[in-house]
mmCIF file of C-alpha atoms in Angstrom:
data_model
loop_
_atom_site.group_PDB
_atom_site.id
_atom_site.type_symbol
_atom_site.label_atom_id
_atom_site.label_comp_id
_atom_site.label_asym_id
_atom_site.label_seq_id
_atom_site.Cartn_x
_atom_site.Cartn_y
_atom_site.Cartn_z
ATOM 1 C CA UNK A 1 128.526 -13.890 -112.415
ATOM 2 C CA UNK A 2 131.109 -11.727 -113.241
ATOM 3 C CA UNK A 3 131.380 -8.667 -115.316
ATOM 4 C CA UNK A 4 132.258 -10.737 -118.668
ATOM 5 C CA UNK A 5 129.452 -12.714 -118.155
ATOM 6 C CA UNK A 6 127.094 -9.539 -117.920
ATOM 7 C CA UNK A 7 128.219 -8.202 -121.094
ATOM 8 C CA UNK A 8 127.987 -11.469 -122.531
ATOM 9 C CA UNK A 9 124.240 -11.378 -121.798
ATOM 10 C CA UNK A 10 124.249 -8.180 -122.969
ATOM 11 C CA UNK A 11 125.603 -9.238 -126.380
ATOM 12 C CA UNK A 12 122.949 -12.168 -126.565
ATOM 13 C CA UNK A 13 120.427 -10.225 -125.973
ATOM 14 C CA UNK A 14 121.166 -7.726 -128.717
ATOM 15 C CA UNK A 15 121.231 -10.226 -131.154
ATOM 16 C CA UNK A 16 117.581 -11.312 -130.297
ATOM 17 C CA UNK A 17 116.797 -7.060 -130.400
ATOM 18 C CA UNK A 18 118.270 -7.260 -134.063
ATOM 19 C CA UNK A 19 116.123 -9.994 -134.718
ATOM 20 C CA UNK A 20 113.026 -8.784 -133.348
ATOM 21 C CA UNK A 21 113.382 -5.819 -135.116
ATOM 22 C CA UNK A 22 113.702 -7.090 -138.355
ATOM 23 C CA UNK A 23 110.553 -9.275 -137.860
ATOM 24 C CA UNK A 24 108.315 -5.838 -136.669
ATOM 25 C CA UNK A 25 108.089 -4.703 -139.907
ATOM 26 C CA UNK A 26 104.147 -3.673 -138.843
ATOM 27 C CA UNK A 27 103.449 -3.884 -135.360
ATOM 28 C CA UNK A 28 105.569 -4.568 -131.848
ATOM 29 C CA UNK A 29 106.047 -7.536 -130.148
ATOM 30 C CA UNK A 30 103.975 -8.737 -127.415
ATOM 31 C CA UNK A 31 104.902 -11.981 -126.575
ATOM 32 C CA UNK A 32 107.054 -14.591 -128.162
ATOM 33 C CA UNK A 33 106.848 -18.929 -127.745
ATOM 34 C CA UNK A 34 109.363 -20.257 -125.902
ATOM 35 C CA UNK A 35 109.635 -23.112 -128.041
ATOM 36 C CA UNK A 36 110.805 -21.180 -131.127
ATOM 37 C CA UNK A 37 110.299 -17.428 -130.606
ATOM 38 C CA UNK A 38 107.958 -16.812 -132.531
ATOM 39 C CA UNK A 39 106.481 -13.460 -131.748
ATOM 40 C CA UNK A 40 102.829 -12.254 -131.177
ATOM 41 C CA UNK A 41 102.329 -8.718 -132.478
ATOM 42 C CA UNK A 42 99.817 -5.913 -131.587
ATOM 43 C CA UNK A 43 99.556 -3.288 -134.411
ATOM 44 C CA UNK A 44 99.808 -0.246 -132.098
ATOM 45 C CA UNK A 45 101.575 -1.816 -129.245
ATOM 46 C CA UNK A 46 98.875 -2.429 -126.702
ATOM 47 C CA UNK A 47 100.367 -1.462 -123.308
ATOM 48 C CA UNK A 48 103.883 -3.136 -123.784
ATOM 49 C CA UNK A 49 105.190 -1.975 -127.329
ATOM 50 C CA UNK A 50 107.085 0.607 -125.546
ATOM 51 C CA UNK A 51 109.016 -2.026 -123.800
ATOM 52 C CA UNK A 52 110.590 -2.715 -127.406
ATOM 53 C CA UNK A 53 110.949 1.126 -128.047
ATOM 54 C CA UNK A 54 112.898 1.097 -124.808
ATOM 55 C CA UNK A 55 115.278 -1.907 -125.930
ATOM 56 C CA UNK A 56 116.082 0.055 -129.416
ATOM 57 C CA UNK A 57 116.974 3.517 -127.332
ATOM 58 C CA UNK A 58 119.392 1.090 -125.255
ATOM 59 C CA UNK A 59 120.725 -0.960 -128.009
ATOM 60 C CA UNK A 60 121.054 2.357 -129.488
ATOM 61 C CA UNK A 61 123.700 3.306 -126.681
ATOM 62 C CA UNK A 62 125.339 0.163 -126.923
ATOM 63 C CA UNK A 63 125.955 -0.338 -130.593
ATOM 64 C CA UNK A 64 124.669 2.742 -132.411
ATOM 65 C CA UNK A 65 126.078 1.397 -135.454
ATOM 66 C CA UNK A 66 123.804 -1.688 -135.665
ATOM 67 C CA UNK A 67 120.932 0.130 -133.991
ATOM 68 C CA UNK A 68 120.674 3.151 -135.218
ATOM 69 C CA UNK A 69 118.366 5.866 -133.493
ATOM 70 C CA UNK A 70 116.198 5.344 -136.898
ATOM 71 C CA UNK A 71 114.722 2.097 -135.691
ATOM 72 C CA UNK A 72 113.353 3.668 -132.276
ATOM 73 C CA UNK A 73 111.790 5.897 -134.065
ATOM 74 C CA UNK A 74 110.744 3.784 -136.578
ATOM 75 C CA UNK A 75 108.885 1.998 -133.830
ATOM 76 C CA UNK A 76 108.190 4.675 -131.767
ATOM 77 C CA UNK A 77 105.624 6.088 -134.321
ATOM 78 C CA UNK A 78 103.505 2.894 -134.725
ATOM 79 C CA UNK A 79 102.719 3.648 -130.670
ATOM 80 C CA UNK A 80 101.366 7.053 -131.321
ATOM 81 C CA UNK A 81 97.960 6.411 -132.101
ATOM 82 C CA UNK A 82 97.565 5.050 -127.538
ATOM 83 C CA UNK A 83 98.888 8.770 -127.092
ATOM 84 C CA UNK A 84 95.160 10.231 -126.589
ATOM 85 C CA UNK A 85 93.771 6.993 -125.023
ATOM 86 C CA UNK A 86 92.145 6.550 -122.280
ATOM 87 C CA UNK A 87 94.230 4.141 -120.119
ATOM 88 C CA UNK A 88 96.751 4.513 -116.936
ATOM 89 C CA UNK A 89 98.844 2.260 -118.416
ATOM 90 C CA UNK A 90 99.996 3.891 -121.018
ATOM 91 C CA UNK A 91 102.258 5.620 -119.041
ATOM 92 C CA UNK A 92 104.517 2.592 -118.778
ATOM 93 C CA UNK A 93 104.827 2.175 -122.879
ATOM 94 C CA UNK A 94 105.496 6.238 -123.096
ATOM 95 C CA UNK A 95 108.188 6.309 -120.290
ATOM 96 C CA UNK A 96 110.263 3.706 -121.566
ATOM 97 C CA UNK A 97 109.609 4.191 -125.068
ATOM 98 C CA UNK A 98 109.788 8.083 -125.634
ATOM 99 C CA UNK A 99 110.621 10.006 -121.995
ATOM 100 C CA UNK A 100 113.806 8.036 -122.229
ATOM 101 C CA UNK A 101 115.219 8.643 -125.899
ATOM 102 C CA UNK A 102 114.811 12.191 -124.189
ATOM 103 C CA UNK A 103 116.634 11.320 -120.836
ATOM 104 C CA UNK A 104 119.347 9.342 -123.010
ATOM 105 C CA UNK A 105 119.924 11.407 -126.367
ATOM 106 C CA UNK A 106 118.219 14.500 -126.278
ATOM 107 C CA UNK A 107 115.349 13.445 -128.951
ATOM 108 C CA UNK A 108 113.207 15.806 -129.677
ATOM 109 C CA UNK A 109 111.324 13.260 -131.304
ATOM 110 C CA UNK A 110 110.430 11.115 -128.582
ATOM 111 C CA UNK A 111 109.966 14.267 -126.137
ATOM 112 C CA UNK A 112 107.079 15.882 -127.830
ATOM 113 C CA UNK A 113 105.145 12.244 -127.763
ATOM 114 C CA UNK A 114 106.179 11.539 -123.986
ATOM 115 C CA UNK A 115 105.193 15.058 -122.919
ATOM 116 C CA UNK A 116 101.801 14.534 -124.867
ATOM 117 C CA UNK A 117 100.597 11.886 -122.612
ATOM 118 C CA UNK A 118 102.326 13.123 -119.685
ATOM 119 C CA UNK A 119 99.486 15.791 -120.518
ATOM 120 C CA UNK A 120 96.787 13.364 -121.431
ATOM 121 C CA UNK A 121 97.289 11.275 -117.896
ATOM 122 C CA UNK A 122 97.072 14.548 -116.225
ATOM 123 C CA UNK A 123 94.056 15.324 -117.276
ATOM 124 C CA UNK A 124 92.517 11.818 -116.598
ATOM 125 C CA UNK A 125 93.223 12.205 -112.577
ATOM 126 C CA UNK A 126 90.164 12.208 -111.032
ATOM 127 C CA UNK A 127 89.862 14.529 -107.673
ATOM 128 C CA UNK A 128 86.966 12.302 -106.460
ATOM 129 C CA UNK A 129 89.159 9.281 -106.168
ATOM 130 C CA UNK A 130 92.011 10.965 -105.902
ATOM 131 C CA UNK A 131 93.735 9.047 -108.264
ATOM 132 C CA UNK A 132 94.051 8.865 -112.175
ATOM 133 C CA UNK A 133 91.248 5.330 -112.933
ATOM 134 C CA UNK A 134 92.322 2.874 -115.320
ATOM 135 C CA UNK A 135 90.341 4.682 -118.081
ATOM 136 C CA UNK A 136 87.980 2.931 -120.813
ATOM 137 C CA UNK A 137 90.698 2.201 -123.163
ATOM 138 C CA UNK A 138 92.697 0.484 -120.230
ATOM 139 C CA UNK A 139 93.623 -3.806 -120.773
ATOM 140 C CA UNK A 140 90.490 -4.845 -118.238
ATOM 141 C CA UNK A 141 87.898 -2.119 -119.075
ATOM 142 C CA UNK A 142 85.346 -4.211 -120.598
ATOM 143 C CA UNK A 143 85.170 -5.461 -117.241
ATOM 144 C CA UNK A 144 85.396 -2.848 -114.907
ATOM 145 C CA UNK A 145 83.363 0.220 -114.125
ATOM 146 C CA UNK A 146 84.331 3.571 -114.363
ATOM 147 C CA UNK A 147 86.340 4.011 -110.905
ATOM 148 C CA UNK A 148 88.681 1.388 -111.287
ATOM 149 C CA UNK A 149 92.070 1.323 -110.062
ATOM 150 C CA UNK A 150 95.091 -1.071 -109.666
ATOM 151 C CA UNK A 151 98.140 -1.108 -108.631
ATOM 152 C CA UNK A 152 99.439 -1.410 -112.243
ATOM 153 C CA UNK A 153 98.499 1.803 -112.313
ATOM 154 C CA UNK A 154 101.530 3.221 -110.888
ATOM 155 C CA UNK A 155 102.485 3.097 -114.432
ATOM 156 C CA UNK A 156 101.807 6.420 -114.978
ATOM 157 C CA UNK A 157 103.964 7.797 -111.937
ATOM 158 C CA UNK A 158 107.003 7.823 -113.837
ATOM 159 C CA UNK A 159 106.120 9.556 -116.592
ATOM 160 C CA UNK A 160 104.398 12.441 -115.167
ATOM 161 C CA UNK A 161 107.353 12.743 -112.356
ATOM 162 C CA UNK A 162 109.490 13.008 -115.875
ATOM 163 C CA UNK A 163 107.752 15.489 -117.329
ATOM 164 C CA UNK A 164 107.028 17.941 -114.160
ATOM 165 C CA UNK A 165 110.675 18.293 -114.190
ATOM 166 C CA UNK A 166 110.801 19.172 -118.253
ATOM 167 C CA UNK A 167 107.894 21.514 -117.653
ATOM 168 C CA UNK A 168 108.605 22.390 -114.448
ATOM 169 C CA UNK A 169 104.621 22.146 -113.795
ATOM 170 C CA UNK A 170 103.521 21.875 -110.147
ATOM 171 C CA UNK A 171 100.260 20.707 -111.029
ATOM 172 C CA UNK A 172 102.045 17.497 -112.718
ATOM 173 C CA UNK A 173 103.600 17.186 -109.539
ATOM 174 C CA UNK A 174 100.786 17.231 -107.598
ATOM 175 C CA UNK A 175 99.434 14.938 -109.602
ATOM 176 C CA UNK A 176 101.704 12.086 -109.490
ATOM 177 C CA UNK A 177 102.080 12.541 -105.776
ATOM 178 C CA UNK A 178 98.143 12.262 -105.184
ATOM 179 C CA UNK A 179 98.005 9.304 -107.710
ATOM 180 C CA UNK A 180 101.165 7.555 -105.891
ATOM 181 C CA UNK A 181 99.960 8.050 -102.231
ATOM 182 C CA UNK A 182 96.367 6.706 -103.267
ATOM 183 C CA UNK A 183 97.158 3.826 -105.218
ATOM 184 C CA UNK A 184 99.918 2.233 -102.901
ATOM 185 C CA UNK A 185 97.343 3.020 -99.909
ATOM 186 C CA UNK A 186 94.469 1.126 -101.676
ATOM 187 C CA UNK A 187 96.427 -1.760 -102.687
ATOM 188 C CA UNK A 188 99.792 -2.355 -100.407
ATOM 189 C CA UNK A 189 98.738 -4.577 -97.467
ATOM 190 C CA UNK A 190 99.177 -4.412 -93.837
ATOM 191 C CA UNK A 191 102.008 -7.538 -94.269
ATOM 192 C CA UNK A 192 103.578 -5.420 -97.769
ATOM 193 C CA UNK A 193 102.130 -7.729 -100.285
ATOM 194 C CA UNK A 194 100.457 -6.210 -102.857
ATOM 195 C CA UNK A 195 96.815 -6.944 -104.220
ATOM 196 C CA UNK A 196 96.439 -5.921 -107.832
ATOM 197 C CA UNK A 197 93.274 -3.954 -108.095
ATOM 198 C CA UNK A 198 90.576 -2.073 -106.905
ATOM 199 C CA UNK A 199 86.678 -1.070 -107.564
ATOM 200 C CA UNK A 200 85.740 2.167 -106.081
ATOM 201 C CA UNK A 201 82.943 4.247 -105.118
ATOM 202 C CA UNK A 202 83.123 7.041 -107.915
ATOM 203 C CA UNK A 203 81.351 9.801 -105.965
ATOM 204 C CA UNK A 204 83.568 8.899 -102.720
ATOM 205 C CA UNK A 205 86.357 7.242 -103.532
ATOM 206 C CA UNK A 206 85.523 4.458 -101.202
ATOM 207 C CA UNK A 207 86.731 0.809 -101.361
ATOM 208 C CA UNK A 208 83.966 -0.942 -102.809
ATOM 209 C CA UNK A 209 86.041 -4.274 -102.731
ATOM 210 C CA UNK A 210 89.560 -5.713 -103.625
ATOM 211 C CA UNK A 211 90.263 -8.486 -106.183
ATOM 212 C CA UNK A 212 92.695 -9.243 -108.864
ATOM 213 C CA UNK A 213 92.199 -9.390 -112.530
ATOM 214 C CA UNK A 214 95.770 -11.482 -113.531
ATOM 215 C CA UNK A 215 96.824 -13.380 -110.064
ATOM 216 C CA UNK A 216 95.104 -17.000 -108.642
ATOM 217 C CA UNK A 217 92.727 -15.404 -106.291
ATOM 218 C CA UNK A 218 91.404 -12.127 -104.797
ATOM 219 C CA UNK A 219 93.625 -12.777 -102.216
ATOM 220 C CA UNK A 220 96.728 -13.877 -103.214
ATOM 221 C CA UNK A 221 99.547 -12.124 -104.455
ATOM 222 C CA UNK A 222 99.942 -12.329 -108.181
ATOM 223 C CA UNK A 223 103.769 -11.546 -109.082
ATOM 224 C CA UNK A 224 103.678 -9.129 -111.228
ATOM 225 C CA UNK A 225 101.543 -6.788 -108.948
ATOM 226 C CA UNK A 226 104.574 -7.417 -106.233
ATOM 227 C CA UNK A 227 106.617 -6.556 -109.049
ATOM 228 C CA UNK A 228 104.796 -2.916 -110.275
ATOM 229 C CA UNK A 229 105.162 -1.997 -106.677
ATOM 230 C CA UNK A 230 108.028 -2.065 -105.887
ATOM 231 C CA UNK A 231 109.518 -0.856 -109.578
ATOM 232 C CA UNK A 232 107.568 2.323 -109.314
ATOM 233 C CA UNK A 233 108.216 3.203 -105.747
ATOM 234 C CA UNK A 234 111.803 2.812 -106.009
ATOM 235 C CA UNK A 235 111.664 4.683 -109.021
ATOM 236 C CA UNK A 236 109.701 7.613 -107.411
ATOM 237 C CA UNK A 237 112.654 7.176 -104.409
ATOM 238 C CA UNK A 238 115.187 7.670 -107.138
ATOM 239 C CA UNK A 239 113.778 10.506 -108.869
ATOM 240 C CA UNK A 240 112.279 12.355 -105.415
ATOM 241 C CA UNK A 241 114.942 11.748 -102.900
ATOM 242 C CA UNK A 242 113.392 14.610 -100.643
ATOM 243 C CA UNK A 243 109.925 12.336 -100.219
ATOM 244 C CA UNK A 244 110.715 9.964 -97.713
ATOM 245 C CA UNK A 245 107.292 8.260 -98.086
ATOM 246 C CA UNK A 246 108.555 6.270 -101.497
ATOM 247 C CA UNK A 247 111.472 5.086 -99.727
ATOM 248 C CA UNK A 248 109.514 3.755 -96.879
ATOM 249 C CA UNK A 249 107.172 2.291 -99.516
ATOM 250 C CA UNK A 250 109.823 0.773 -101.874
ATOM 251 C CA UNK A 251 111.945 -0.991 -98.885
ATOM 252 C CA UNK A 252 108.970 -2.858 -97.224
ATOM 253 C CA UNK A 253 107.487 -3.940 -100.793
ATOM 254 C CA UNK A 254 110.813 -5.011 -101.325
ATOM 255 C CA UNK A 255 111.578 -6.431 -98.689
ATOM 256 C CA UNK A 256 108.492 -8.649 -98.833
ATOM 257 C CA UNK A 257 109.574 -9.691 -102.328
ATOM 258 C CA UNK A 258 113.007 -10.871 -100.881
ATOM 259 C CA UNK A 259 111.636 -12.886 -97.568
ATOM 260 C CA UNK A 260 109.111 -15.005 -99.877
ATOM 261 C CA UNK A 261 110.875 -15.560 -103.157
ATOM 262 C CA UNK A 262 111.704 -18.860 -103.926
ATOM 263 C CA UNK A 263 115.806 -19.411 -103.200
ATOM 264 C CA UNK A 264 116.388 -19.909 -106.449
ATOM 265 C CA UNK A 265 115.353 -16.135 -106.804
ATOM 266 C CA UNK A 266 112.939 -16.655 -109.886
ATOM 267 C CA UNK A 267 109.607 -15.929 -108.567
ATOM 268 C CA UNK A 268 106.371 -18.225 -109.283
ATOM 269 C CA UNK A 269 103.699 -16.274 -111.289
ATOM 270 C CA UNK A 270 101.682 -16.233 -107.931
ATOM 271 C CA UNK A 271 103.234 -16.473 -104.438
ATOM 272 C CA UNK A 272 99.994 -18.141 -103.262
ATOM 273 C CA UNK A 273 99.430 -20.852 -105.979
ATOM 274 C CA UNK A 274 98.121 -24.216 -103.875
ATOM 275 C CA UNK A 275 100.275 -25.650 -107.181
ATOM 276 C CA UNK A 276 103.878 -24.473 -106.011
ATOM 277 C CA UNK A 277 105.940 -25.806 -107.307
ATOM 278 C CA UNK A 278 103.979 -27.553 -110.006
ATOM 279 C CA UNK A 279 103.591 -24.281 -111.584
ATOM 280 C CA UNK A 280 104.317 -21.602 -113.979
ATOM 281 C CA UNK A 281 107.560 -19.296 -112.461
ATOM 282 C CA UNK A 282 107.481 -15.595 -114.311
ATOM 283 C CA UNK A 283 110.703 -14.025 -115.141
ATOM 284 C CA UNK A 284 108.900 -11.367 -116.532
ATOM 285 C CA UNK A 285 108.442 -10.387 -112.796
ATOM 286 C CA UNK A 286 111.551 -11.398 -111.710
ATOM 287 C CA UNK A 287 113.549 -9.193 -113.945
ATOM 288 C CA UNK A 288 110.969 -6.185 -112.533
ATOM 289 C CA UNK A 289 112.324 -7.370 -108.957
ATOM 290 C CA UNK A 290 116.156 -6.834 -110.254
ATOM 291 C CA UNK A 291 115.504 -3.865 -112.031
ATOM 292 C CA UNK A 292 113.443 -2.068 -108.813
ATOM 293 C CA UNK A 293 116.312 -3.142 -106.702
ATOM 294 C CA UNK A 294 118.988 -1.800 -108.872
ATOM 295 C CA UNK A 295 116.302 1.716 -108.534
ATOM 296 C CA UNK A 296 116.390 1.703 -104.757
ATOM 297 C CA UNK A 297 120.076 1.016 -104.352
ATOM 298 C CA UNK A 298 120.390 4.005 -106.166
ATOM 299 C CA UNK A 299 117.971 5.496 -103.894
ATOM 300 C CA UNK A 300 119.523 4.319 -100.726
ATOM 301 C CA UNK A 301 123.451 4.999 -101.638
ATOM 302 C CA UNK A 302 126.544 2.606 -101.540
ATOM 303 C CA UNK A 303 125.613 1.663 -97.637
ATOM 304 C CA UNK A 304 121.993 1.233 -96.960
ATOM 305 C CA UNK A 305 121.447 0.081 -100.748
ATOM 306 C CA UNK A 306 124.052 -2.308 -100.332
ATOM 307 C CA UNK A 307 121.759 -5.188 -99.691
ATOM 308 C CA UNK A 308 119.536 -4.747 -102.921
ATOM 309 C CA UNK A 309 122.736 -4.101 -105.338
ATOM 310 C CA UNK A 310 123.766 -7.594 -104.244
ATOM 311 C CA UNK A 311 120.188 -8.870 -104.129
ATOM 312 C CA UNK A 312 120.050 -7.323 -108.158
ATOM 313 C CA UNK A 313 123.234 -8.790 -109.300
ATOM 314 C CA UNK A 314 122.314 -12.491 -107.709
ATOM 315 C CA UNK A 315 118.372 -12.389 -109.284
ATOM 316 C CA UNK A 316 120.489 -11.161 -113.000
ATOM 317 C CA UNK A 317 122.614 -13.782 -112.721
ATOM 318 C CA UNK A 318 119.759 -16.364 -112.246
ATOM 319 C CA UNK A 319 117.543 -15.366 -115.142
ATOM 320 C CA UNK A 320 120.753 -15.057 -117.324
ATOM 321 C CA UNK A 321 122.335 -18.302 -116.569
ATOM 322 C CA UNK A 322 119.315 -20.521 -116.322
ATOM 323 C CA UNK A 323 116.465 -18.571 -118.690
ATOM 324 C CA UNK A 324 118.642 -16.577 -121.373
ATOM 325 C CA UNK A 325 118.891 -18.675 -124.427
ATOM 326 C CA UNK A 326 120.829 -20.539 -124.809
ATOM 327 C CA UNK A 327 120.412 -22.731 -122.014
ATOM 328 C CA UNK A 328 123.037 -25.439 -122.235
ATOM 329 C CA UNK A 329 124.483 -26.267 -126.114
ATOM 330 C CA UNK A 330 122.330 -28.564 -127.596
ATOM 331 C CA UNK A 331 119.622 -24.930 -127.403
ATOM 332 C CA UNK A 332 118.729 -24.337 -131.166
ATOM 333 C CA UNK A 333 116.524 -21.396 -130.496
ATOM 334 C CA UNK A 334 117.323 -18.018 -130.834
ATOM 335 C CA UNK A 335 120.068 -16.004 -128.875
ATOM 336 C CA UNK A 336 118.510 -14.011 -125.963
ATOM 337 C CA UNK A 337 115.451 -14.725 -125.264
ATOM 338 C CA UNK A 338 114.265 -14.353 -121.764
ATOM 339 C CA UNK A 339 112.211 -17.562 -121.172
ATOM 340 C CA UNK A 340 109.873 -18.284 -118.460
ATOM 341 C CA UNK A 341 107.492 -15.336 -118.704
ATOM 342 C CA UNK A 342 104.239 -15.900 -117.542
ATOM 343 C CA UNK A 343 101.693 -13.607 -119.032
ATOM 344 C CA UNK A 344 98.958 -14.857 -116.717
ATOM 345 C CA UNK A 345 97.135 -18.097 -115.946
ATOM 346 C CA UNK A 346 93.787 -16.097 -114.743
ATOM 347 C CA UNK A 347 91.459 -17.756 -117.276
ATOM 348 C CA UNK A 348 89.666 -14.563 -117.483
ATOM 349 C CA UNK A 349 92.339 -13.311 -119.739
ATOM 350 C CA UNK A 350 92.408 -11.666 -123.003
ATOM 351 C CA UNK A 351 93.066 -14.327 -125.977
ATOM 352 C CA UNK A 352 96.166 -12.332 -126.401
ATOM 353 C CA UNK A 353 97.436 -12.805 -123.387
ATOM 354 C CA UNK A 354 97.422 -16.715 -122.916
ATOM 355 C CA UNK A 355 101.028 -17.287 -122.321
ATOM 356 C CA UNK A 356 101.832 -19.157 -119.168
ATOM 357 C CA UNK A 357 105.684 -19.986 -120.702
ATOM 358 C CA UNK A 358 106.920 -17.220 -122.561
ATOM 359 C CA UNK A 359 109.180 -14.483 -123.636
ATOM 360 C CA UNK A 360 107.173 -11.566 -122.667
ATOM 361 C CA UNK A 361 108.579 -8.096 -123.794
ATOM 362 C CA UNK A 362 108.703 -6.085 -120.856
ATOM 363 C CA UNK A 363 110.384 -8.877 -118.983
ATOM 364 C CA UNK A 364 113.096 -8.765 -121.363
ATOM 365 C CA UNK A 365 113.153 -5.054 -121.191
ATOM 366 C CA UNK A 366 113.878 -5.116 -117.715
ATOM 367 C CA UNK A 367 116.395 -8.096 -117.878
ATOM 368 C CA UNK A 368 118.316 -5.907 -120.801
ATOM 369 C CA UNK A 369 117.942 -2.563 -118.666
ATOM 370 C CA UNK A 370 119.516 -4.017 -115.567
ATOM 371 C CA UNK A 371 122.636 -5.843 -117.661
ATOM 372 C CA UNK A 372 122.583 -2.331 -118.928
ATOM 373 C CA UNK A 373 123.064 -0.983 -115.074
ATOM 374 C CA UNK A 374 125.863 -3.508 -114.315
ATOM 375 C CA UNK A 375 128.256 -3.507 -116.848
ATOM 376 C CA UNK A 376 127.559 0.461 -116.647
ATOM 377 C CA UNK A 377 126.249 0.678 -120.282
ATOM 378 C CA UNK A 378 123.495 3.104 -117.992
ATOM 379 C CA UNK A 379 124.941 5.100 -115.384
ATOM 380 C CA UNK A 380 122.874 4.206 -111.629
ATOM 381 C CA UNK A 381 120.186 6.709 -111.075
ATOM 382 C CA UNK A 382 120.335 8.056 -114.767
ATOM 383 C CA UNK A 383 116.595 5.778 -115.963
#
């Protein structure tokens, strides 16, 4: 695709922002049928409102006419009331959807929230494990004990990186370094797949076993948890050039992700599905793939990054061409949705989460953030 067709995305996709936005008039979008796009709301934002927040900061930058900085806020303040709960992940909503109207405009706004659970995860790292646990108020703790991990957990990496630079706080520091180094050692394989999550022993921090609470078995390797790997670690190469270890980390995830995907480059929700290809793909995942890449390219520079800028622009180009409504013209649905998300098919999922064939928010996040990258809407290296 070339650069027209980029921006072309781009303009599709922020009509589907504009029309998303008008529809959260009291919660933020989840999920949304790929039928009609209809969206699925959570009042507060569970752990992907901030995906949304982080569309409206973009389409912000883009347009700031038709998106005015109001509307982040706007939806930035129904996620406030996750800033003193008790979950990892809430790093991920807080990062995109506050730390970066900070990194992008300045706000003040969206500062004070991000450093506020910057704080909170902080103070959740447990020295016993050595890592920060999922927390009660995490998406799985009604089924997990109290020294849970998982590599979704990485999560909170970025935003406490973030905000040890704003505070300059060495303790933040440490923390996201002992969090990073523990999490990717629990849960990166030997081969550089990626199992999901982890029970552990909470006076030891021992391995009590390894299993996965979204993928097809405990020993496959669900998509997404591919995906959280290698976004974070390239992310942690980007933003700490000096620590060689999150380079190492982000090139063999990475490179795993690029040896087994499919060749059409849209990844199936689980590489080790006994139904491939009879099954669901996830974009969701797939735009995480593009957007990591477009990280560690950064990371790498013009020469050694060469091969994931390339590998970025070919996985955008297959998700917009052949997932972006709308896909061919007789396509009444709405302009630019990102079809092809699959939430999960674990049938030990949340009611809220049954969508194997969806738009899923955070997919579409990523998809927008890396048009953003390539038609240089966002400067490389800058989120």
């Amino acid at each position: 695709m070339s650069r027209s067709d980029f921006l072309s995305a781009c303009e599709r996709m922020l009509v589907r922002i504009a029309q998303t936005r008008d529809a959260s008039t009291s919660g933020l979008p989840h999920w949304a049928r790929s039928g009609d796009g209809k969206w699925t709301f959570t009042s507060d934002g569970d752990w992907t409102g901030g995906a949304f927040v982080g569309q409206l900061w973009l389409a912000h930058l883009a347009d700031p006419l038709r998106f005015p900085i109001s509307d982040a806020h706007a939806a930035l303040a129904r996620m406030l009331p996750r800033a003193e709960r008790r979950t990892a992940f809430k790093g991920f909503g807080f990062y995109h959807g506050a730390a970066l109207g900070s990194i992008l405009f300045g706000d003040e706004t969206a500062r004070d929230a991000a450093l506020t659970v910057a704080r909170s995860l902080e103070q959740m790292f447990d020295p016993k494990l050595g890592l920060i646990p999922l927390g009660e108020d995490a998406e799985e703790a009604s089924a997990v004990g109290i020294a849970e991990s998982s590599i979704d957990s990485l999560q909170a990496t970025g935003l406490l990186y973030w905000a040890a630079d704003q505070l300059n706080d060495s303790r933040m520091e440490e923390v996201a370094n002992a969090h990073m180094r523990k999490v990717l050692e629990l849960h990166v394989r030997p081969d550089n797949s990626v199992i999901q999550s982890s029970t552990l022993d909470p006076q030891t921090g021992k391995v009590l076993r390894t299993h996965t609470h979204k993928g097809h078995s405990d020993v496959s390797t669900w998509g997404r948890a591919q995906g959280w790997a290698m976004l974070y670690t390239a992310h942690a190469a980007m933003v700490r050039p000096k620590q060689a270890l999150w380079r190492q980390y982000a090139v063999r995830v990475l490179d795993w992700w690029i040896h087994h995907v499919p060749a059409d480059l849209v990844a199936y929700w689980d590489f080790d599905d006994p139904a491939i290809p009879a099954t669901s793909r996830d974009t969701a995942a797939t735009a995480i793939a593009a957007a990591a890449s477009l990280r560690l390219a950064s990371a790498l520079g013009p020469v050694d990054g060469a091969k994931y800028q390339d590998f970025a622009e070919r996985t955008v180009a297959e998700l917009a061409s052949r997932y972006l409504t709308p896909i061919g013209p007789a396509d009444q649905r709405p302009l630019g949705m990102l079809t092809g998300g699959c939430f999960t098919r674990n049938a030990s999922a949340r009611d809220i989460d049954t969508a194997p064939d969806a738009e899923l928010i955070f997919g579409s996040y990523f998809l927008f953030e890396s048009l953003g990258t390539l038609t240089g809407l966002v400067p490389m290296g800058r989120i």
